[in-house]
mmCIF file of N, CA and C in Angstrom:
data_model
loop_
_atom_site.group_PDB
_atom_site.id
_atom_site.type_symbol
_atom_site.label_atom_id
_atom_site.label_comp_id
_atom_site.label_asym_id
_atom_site.label_seq_id
_atom_site.Cartn_x
_atom_site.Cartn_y
_atom_site.Cartn_z
ATOM 1 N N MET U 3 0.319 -1.218 -0.301
ATOM 2 C CA MET U 3 -0.166 0.183 -0.080
ATOM 3 C C MET U 3 1.022 1.061 -0.198
ATOM 4 N N THR U 4 1.123 1.309 -0.872
ATOM 5 C CA THR U 4 2.565 2.319 -1.755
ATOM 6 C C THR U 4 2.378 3.707 -2.116
ATOM 7 N N ASP U 5 1.262 3.761 -2.700
ATOM 8 C CA ASP U 5 0.706 4.539 -2.831
ATOM 9 C C ASP U 5 -0.474 5.209 -3.088
ATOM 10 N N TRP U 6 -0.902 6.401 -3.948
ATOM 11 C CA TRP U 6 -1.779 6.798 -3.377
ATOM 12 C C TRP U 6 -3.103 6.258 -4.167
ATOM 13 N N LEU U 7 -3.322 5.626 -5.155
ATOM 14 C CA LEU U 7 -4.020 4.972 -5.698
ATOM 15 C C LEU U 7 -4.418 3.947 -4.992
ATOM 16 N N ALA U 8 -3.757 3.019 -4.575
ATOM 17 C CA ALA U 8 -4.315 1.831 -3.704
ATOM 18 C C ALA U 8 -4.860 2.512 -2.539
ATOM 19 N N ARG U 9 -4.239 3.455 -1.359
ATOM 20 C CA ARG U 9 -4.743 4.213 -0.601
ATOM 21 C C ARG U 9 -5.992 4.194 -0.739
ATOM 22 N N LYS U 10 -6.823 5.309 -1.958
ATOM 23 C CA LYS U 10 -8.100 5.791 -2.269
ATOM 24 C C LYS U 10 -9.088 3.886 -2.445
ATOM 25 N N THR U 11 -8.150 3.441 -3.324
ATOM 26 C CA THR U 11 -9.316 2.470 -3.508
ATOM 27 C C THR U 11 -9.432 1.978 -2.279
ATOM 28 N N ILE U 12 -8.680 1.117 -1.074
ATOM 29 C CA ILE U 12 -9.392 0.674 0.335
ATOM 30 C C ILE U 12 -10.115 1.836 1.214
ATOM 31 N N GLY U 13 -9.812 3.282 0.398
ATOM 32 C CA GLY U 13 -10.576 4.026 1.469
ATOM 33 C C GLY U 13 -12.305 4.395 0.708
ATOM 34 N N ASP U 14 -12.123 4.109 -0.482
ATOM 35 C CA ASP U 14 -13.110 4.044 -0.867
ATOM 36 C C ASP U 14 -14.153 2.708 -0.535
ATOM 37 N N GLN U 15 -13.321 1.553 -0.541
ATOM 38 C CA GLN U 15 -14.106 0.548 -0.037
ATOM 39 C C GLN U 15 -14.888 0.133 1.256
ATOM 40 N N HIS U 16 -13.760 1.277 2.384
ATOM 41 C CA HIS U 16 -14.206 0.961 3.707
ATOM 42 C C HIS U 16 -15.770 2.134 3.850
ATOM 43 N N GLU U 17 -15.242 3.516 3.098
ATOM 44 C CA GLU U 17 -16.933 3.984 3.256
ATOM 45 C C GLU U 17 -17.802 3.086 2.484
ATOM 46 N N HIS U 18 -17.146 2.711 1.452
ATOM 47 C CA HIS U 18 -18.757 2.302 0.963
ATOM 48 C C HIS U 18 -19.550 1.408 2.121
ATOM 49 N N THR U 19 -18.446 0.597 2.700
ATOM 50 C CA THR U 19 -18.903 -0.733 3.680
ATOM 51 C C THR U 19 -19.731 -0.069 4.854
ATOM 52 N N VAL U 20 -19.454 1.689 5.759
ATOM 53 C CA VAL U 20 -19.524 1.549 6.857
ATOM 54 C C VAL U 20 -21.179 2.334 6.209
ATOM 55 N N LYS U 21 -21.332 3.019 4.496
ATOM 56 C CA LYS U 21 -22.516 3.646 4.522
ATOM 57 C C LYS U 21 -23.441 2.489 4.009
ATOM 58 N N ASN U 22 -23.884 1.784 3.700
ATOM 59 C CA ASN U 22 -24.731 0.509 3.751
ATOM 60 C C ASN U 22 -24.469 0.195 5.237
ATOM 61 N N ALA U 23 -23.931 0.101 6.143
ATOM 62 C CA ALA U 23 -23.944 0.049 7.402
ATOM 63 C C ALA U 23 -25.013 0.584 8.135
ATOM 64 N N LEU U 24 -24.801 2.392 8.126
ATOM 65 C CA LEU U 24 -25.383 2.860 8.076
ATOM 66 C C LEU U 24 -26.895 2.720 7.923
ATOM 67 N N GLU U 25 -26.905 2.602 7.189
ATOM 68 C CA GLU U 25 -28.121 2.817 5.599
ATOM 69 C C GLU U 25 -29.222 1.607 6.609
ATOM 70 N N ALA U 26 -28.324 0.271 6.036
ATOM 71 C CA ALA U 26 -29.436 -1.002 6.953
ATOM 72 C C ALA U 26 -29.376 -0.676 8.233
ATOM 73 N N ARG U 27 -29.283 0.483 8.790
ATOM 74 C CA ARG U 27 -29.697 0.841 10.544
ATOM 75 C C ARG U 27 -30.524 2.325 10.405
ATOM 76 N N GLY U 28 -30.772 2.148 8.573
ATOM 77 C CA GLY U 28 -32.157 3.429 8.927
ATOM 78 C C GLY U 28 -31.208 5.074 9.312
ATOM 79 N N TRP U 29 -30.026 5.076 8.622
ATOM 80 C CA TRP U 29 -29.435 6.554 8.786
ATOM 81 C C TRP U 29 -29.889 6.835 7.414
ATOM 82 N N THR U 30 -29.823 8.555 6.939
ATOM 83 C CA THR U 30 -29.765 8.210 5.939
ATOM 84 C C THR U 30 -27.903 9.036 5.329
ATOM 85 N N VAL U 31 -27.561 8.732 4.562
ATOM 86 C CA VAL U 31 -25.845 9.129 4.221
ATOM 87 C C VAL U 31 -26.064 9.357 3.097
ATOM 88 N N HIS U 32 -24.862 11.053 3.435
ATOM 89 C CA HIS U 32 -24.447 11.391 2.417
ATOM 90 C C HIS U 32 -23.126 11.911 1.372
ATOM 91 N N PRO U 33 -22.377 11.894 0.356
ATOM 92 C CA PRO U 33 -21.621 12.390 0.488
ATOM 93 C C PRO U 33 -21.431 14.082 0.510
ATOM 94 N N CYS U 34 -20.231 14.044 1.185
ATOM 95 C CA CYS U 34 -20.488 15.755 1.463
ATOM 96 C C CYS U 34 -19.924 16.487 0.435
ATOM 97 N N GLY U 35 -19.978 17.551 0.015
ATOM 98 C CA GLY U 35 -19.583 17.841 -0.965
ATOM 99 C C GLY U 35 -19.766 17.641 -1.917
ATOM 100 N N GLN U 36 -21.043 16.875 -2.240
ATOM 101 C CA GLN U 36 -21.892 17.236 -3.375
ATOM 102 C C GLN U 36 -23.207 17.270 -4.620
ATOM 103 N N GLY U 37 -23.565 18.932 -3.462
ATOM 104 C CA GLY U 37 -24.818 19.527 -3.577
ATOM 105 C C GLY U 37 -24.726 19.559 -2.286
ATOM 106 N N THR U 38 -25.922 19.703 -2.319
ATOM 107 C CA THR U 38 -26.880 20.600 -0.803
ATOM 108 C C THR U 38 -27.384 19.082 -0.648
ATOM 109 N N TYR U 39 -27.162 18.898 1.075
ATOM 110 C CA TYR U 39 -27.485 18.193 1.829
ATOM 111 C C TYR U 39 -29.046 17.573 1.452
ATOM 112 N N PRO U 40 -29.330 16.151 1.913
ATOM 113 C CA PRO U 40 -30.904 16.707 1.366
ATOM 114 C C PRO U 40 -32.072 16.294 3.166
ATOM 115 N N ALA U 41 -32.724 16.361 3.465
ATOM 116 C CA ALA U 41 -33.508 17.192 4.550
ATOM 117 C C ALA U 41 -33.646 16.261 4.948
ATOM 118 N N PRO U 42 -32.885 14.916 5.719
ATOM 119 C CA PRO U 42 -32.901 14.651 6.966
ATOM 120 C C PRO U 42 -31.602 15.382 7.714
ATOM 121 N N ILE U 43 -30.187 15.404 6.312
ATOM 122 C CA ILE U 43 -28.976 15.470 7.440
ATOM 123 C C ILE U 43 -29.253 17.321 7.382
ATOM 124 N N GLN U 44 -29.772 18.028 6.711
ATOM 125 C CA GLN U 44 -29.900 19.370 6.859
ATOM 126 C C GLN U 44 -31.007 19.857 8.725
ATOM 127 N N GLN U 45 -31.405 18.985 8.236
ATOM 128 C CA GLN U 45 -32.717 18.705 9.754
ATOM 129 C C GLN U 45 -31.291 18.499 11.269
ATOM 130 N N ALA U 46 -30.394 17.517 10.843
ATOM 131 C CA ALA U 46 -29.958 16.803 11.358
ATOM 132 C C ALA U 46 -28.542 18.417 11.981
ATOM 133 N N LEU U 47 -28.150 19.002 10.936
ATOM 134 C CA LEU U 47 -26.950 19.382 11.276
ATOM 135 C C LEU U 47 -27.496 20.727 12.015
ATOM 136 N N ARG U 48 -29.157 21.468 12.172
ATOM 137 C CA ARG U 48 -29.514 21.563 12.320
ATOM 138 C C ARG U 48 -29.970 22.230 14.005
ATOM 139 N N HIS U 49 -29.095 20.903 14.821
ATOM 140 C CA HIS U 49 -29.281 20.748 16.371
ATOM 141 C C HIS U 49 -28.021 20.553 16.496
ATOM 142 N N THR U 50 -27.059 21.312 15.597
ATOM 143 C CA THR U 50 -25.516 20.972 15.740
ATOM 144 C C THR U 50 -24.605 21.605 15.476
ATOM 145 N N PRO U 51 -23.795 22.714 16.762
ATOM 146 C CA PRO U 51 -22.963 23.183 16.331
ATOM 147 C C PRO U 51 -21.819 22.923 14.906
ATOM 148 N N SER U 52 -21.874 21.502 13.777
ATOM 149 C CA SER U 52 -21.170 21.235 13.549
ATOM 150 C C SER U 52 -20.305 22.424 12.147
ATOM 151 N N ALA U 53 -19.569 22.457 11.638
ATOM 152 C CA ALA U 53 -18.483 23.023 10.915
ATOM 153 C C ALA U 53 -19.400 22.681 9.234
ATOM 154 N N LEU U 54 -19.260 21.584 9.752
ATOM 155 C CA LEU U 54 -20.492 20.837 8.309
ATOM 156 C C LEU U 54 -21.713 21.464 7.784
ATOM 157 N N ARG U 55 -22.416 22.329 9.060
ATOM 158 C CA ARG U 55 -23.265 23.563 8.609
ATOM 159 C C ARG U 55 -23.203 24.838 7.359
ATOM 160 N N TYR U 56 -21.803 24.511 7.456
ATOM 161 C CA TYR U 56 -21.394 25.830 6.282
ATOM 162 C C TYR U 56 -19.464 25.834 5.518
ATOM 163 N N PHE U 57 -19.282 24.786 5.919
ATOM 164 C CA PHE U 57 -18.596 24.463 5.223
ATOM 165 C C PHE U 57 -18.909 22.475 4.292
ATOM 166 N N PRO U 58 -19.805 22.432 3.449
ATOM 167 C CA PRO U 58 -19.856 20.843 3.679
ATOM 168 C C PRO U 58 -19.111 20.462 2.114
ATOM 169 N N THR U 59 -17.885 20.607 2.252
ATOM 170 C CA THR U 59 -16.225 19.497 0.962
ATOM 171 C C THR U 59 -15.834 18.652 1.643
ATOM 172 N N SER U 60 -15.983 18.617 2.763
ATOM 173 C CA SER U 60 -15.305 17.415 3.295
ATOM 174 C C SER U 60 -15.502 16.005 2.781
ATOM 175 N N SER U 61 -14.808 15.413 2.213
ATOM 176 C CA SER U 61 -14.389 14.157 1.686
ATOM 177 C C SER U 61 -15.253 12.569 2.117
ATOM 178 N N GLN U 62 -15.257 13.208 3.332
ATOM 179 C CA GLN U 62 -16.191 11.772 4.349
ATOM 180 C C GLN U 62 -17.116 11.996 4.263
ATOM 181 N N PRO U 63 -18.408 11.323 4.530
ATOM 182 C CA PRO U 63 -20.014 10.973 4.736
ATOM 183 C C PRO U 63 -20.430 11.684 5.524
ATOM 184 N N ALA U 64 -21.734 12.531 5.205
ATOM 185 C CA ALA U 64 -22.691 12.636 6.279
ATOM 186 C C ALA U 64 -23.644 11.466 6.771
ATOM 187 N N ALA U 65 -24.429 11.741 8.035
ATOM 188 C CA ALA U 65 -25.344 10.702 7.966
ATOM 189 C C ALA U 65 -26.117 11.220 9.551
ATOM 190 N N ALA U 66 -27.463 10.622 9.280
ATOM 191 C CA ALA U 66 -27.975 11.420 10.137
ATOM 192 C C ALA U 66 -29.267 10.458 10.315
ATOM 193 N N ASN U 67 -29.285 10.452 11.626
ATOM 194 C CA ASN U 67 -31.152 8.736 12.261
ATOM 195 C C ASN U 67 -31.604 9.967 12.977
ATOM 196 N N SER U 68 -32.977 10.038 12.589
ATOM 197 C CA SER U 68 -34.384 10.719 13.314
ATOM 198 C C SER U 68 -34.135 10.381 14.888
ATOM 199 N N SER U 69 -33.478 8.841 14.536
ATOM 200 C CA SER U 69 -33.588 7.944 16.203
ATOM 201 C C SER U 69 -33.215 9.008 17.616
ATOM 202 N N PRO U 70 -33.739 9.281 18.597
ATOM 203 C CA PRO U 70 -32.727 9.404 19.438
ATOM 204 C C PRO U 70 -31.352 8.895 19.788
#
């Protein structure tokens, strides 16, 4: 795992696995930096001081769950 492409491939696979696991548990998952967040994530961000409210350009996915 010495080059960037190999590390990115592993990272992409991990993100996909986490995304699927969260969605299977009822979470809404959306990649950051890909336009406007869907309504469940916008709603969740309204209740947090997270910088994601103002700066949605991270490469990690954002997730929201309406359950307490």
